């Protein structure tokens, strides 16, 4: 006896079935509208990239690179990684295709799956979808504000409410090294009171201690020096302007001195957007991003400022469902086409095409032969009219139009039926 086979999708990776597709579609449409309005061009990049692109771009000591990458070795011996995020790929494409020769800034948007080897839990998957917006070649703080506004607008368009923007500045290569030193010396004197992860972070990536959620670390963090007090002149005025622009457009933000983000490429502004509710907080950020002025150079390109962000589609859908946000109803057919006999079926196939070309939604059940079963189906769909095309009608070039509410039937010429139904619905 052969063993019964039972396959399941891999841990943390899901099929996207009918119900879910509607939500994906909605988010895609909102992103596309916003992208068109703000003049972003769509970009697709390969799902696999050279591993080094991510390890350099995102940072060797980040959790994403250290623990979460799906990496494979090709038959040719190259190391490739399933993208854990898009920004490094977008910058690679910007450099590779000489986009610095285009009028700047270059504004790009994307929508697709990412992969991180995480411990699956609510709002955290191994394959998840992101949409994102990136602006390359412009350093003005107005861009930071506009990027934040784009994500806020998308979430609002989806009708999520009570959104809060958390924002911080983590400085640049001028001011951050000094701040890091201050931070290391502060934490080193309290090292024994930190959790094991933070003791490791102290050596590898001290800034990341700031967003540790462990209670014992939180107490120490709350007294730690803050980046905001140690920004250099240019980072300080840049951040001040970002906040002034946010005030100007009335977006709700909260200054969070502990927001550092999990990717190393950021400079100056970083942000995350949450839904301000216990469920929202438990899910984590709906979107996050910031400025990355040193990334393009780090990946071998010209010195080019950049700023962008990405939203997590599963997390957003999760909240849309919790909040019972209704989606636009699909166009439902108002007409059903029933057929009888071989000739009736053949003519019906052709007639269906005439309705499609006239953009009239019409349902059928060509696999069924009995009229009773077809009328039952029409009833179930709740259509207003059923067209019946039997052997005799097919021979005479006519068709029966049945009013489903009254049961009244009339016979009309088949060549007039599309026009007639257009009039009636
Ligand atoms: P990120 O914060 O790592 O940033 O991811 C962006 C969003 O993706 C998160 O806010 C979250 O909604 C979603 N997300 C992340 N990991 C998971 C997961 N395991 N399961 C479900 N959803 C997840 C980036 O990826 C940056 N590339 C954003 C950016 C663009 N910065 C500048 N430009």
mmCIF file of C-alpha atoms and ligand atoms in Angstrom, residues 64 68 84-88 110 114 116 118 121 123-134 151 261-263 265-266 271-273 283-292 307-316, ligand 1:
data_model
loop_
_atom_site.group_PDB
_atom_site.id
_atom_site.type_symbol
_atom_site.label_atom_id
_atom_site.label_comp_id
_atom_site.label_asym_id
_atom_site.label_seq_id
_atom_site.Cartn_x
_atom_site.Cartn_y
_atom_site.Cartn_z
ATOM 1 C CA UNK A 64 17.240 40.193 8.541
ATOM 2 C CA UNK A 68 16.165 35.637 8.203
ATOM 3 C CA UNK A 84 13.603 40.114 2.228
ATOM 4 C CA UNK A 85 12.649 43.652 1.115
ATOM 5 C CA UNK A 86 12.749 45.755 -2.046
ATOM 6 C CA UNK A 87 14.827 48.852 -1.359
ATOM 7 C CA UNK A 88 18.231 47.273 -2.029
ATOM 8 C CA UNK A 110 6.311 48.290 -6.402
ATOM 9 C CA UNK A 114 9.116 39.247 0.202
ATOM 10 C CA UNK A 116 12.032 36.378 5.754
ATOM 11 C CA UNK A 118 10.778 34.477 10.864
ATOM 12 C CA UNK A 121 2.846 34.650 14.413
ATOM 13 C CA UNK A 123 1.205 39.741 11.405
ATOM 14 C CA UNK A 124 4.512 37.952 10.818
ATOM 15 C CA UNK A 125 4.993 35.504 7.966
ATOM 16 C CA UNK A 126 7.805 33.960 6.002
ATOM 17 C CA UNK A 127 6.300 35.005 2.706
ATOM 18 C CA UNK A 128 4.482 38.322 2.921
ATOM 19 C CA UNK A 129 3.562 41.037 0.459
ATOM 20 C CA UNK A 130 4.740 44.599 0.428
ATOM 21 C CA UNK A 131 3.916 47.691 -1.575
ATOM 22 C CA UNK A 132 6.463 50.456 -1.548
ATOM 23 C CA UNK A 133 7.402 53.882 -2.857
ATOM 24 C CA UNK A 134 10.985 55.102 -3.332
ATOM 25 C CA UNK A 151 1.581 55.913 3.114
ATOM 26 C CA UNK A 261 14.233 50.376 12.492
ATOM 27 C CA UNK A 262 15.696 46.996 11.674
ATOM 28 C CA UNK A 263 17.704 47.897 8.579
ATOM 29 C CA UNK A 265 20.788 51.807 5.583
ATOM 30 C CA UNK A 266 18.808 54.620 7.158
ATOM 31 C CA UNK A 271 9.073 56.473 10.416
ATOM 32 C CA UNK A 272 6.476 53.794 11.056
ATOM 33 C CA UNK A 273 2.699 53.935 10.875
ATOM 34 C CA UNK A 283 0.140 43.473 14.775
ATOM 35 C CA UNK A 284 3.114 45.796 14.494
ATOM 36 C CA UNK A 285 3.763 48.570 12.002
ATOM 37 C CA UNK A 286 1.510 48.703 8.948
ATOM 38 C CA UNK A 287 4.194 50.604 7.060
ATOM 39 C CA UNK A 288 7.688 51.852 7.690
ATOM 40 C CA UNK A 289 10.544 53.559 5.973
ATOM 41 C CA UNK A 290 12.856 56.517 5.955
ATOM 42 C CA UNK A 291 15.760 58.232 4.271
ATOM 43 C CA UNK A 292 18.781 56.306 3.002
ATOM 44 C CA UNK A 307 13.873 58.154 0.720
ATOM 45 C CA UNK A 308 10.997 55.684 0.738
ATOM 46 C CA UNK A 309 8.898 53.207 2.612
ATOM 47 C CA UNK A 310 6.963 49.966 2.387
ATOM 48 C CA UNK A 311 3.624 48.714 3.682
ATOM 49 C CA UNK A 312 2.805 45.173 4.842
ATOM 50 C CA UNK A 313 -0.211 43.934 2.901
ATOM 51 C CA UNK A 314 -1.204 40.983 5.164
ATOM 52 C CA UNK A 315 -1.171 43.214 8.238
ATOM 53 C CA UNK A 316 -3.337 45.800 6.508
HETATM 54 P P1 LIG B 1 10.238 46.871 7.039
HETATM 55 O O1 LIG B 1 9.819 47.692 8.213
HETATM 56 O O2 LIG B 1 11.154 45.770 7.283
HETATM 57 O O3 LIG B 1 10.837 47.895 6.005
HETATM 58 O O4 LIG B 1 8.957 46.298 6.316
HETATM 59 C C1 LIG B 1 7.908 47.152 5.895
HETATM 60 C C2 LIG B 1 6.566 46.573 6.324
HETATM 61 O O5 LIG B 1 6.454 45.222 5.866
HETATM 62 C C3 LIG B 1 6.384 46.473 7.830
HETATM 63 O O6 LIG B 1 5.927 47.688 8.381
HETATM 64 C C4 LIG B 1 5.340 45.372 7.939
HETATM 65 O O7 LIG B 1 4.041 45.914 7.747
HETATM 66 C C5 LIG B 1 5.667 44.468 6.779
HETATM 67 N N1 LIG B 1 6.420 43.285 7.220
HETATM 68 C C6 LIG B 1 7.723 43.191 7.510
HETATM 69 N N2 LIG B 1 8.061 41.934 7.862
HETATM 70 C C7 LIG B 1 6.929 41.204 7.796
HETATM 71 C C8 LIG B 1 6.602 39.831 8.030
HETATM 72 N N3 LIG B 1 7.523 38.954 8.379
HETATM 73 N N4 LIG B 1 5.319 39.418 7.865
HETATM 74 C C9 LIG B 1 4.366 40.307 7.486
HETATM 75 N N5 LIG B 1 4.618 41.623 7.228
HETATM 76 C C10 LIG B 1 5.874 42.071 7.384
HETATM 77 C C11 LIG B 1 11.315 47.519 4.787
HETATM 78 O O8 LIG B 1 11.158 46.442 4.274
HETATM 79 C C12 LIG B 1 11.984 48.686 4.054
HETATM 80 N N6 LIG B 1 12.453 48.176 2.751
HETATM 81 C C13 LIG B 1 11.044 49.848 3.896
HETATM 82 C C14 LIG B 1 11.656 50.983 3.150
HETATM 83 C C15 LIG B 1 11.463 51.268 1.864
HETATM 84 N N7 LIG B 1 12.515 51.848 3.633
HETATM 85 C C16 LIG B 1 12.871 52.691 2.686
HETATM 86 N N8 LIG B 1 12.241 52.341 1.581
#
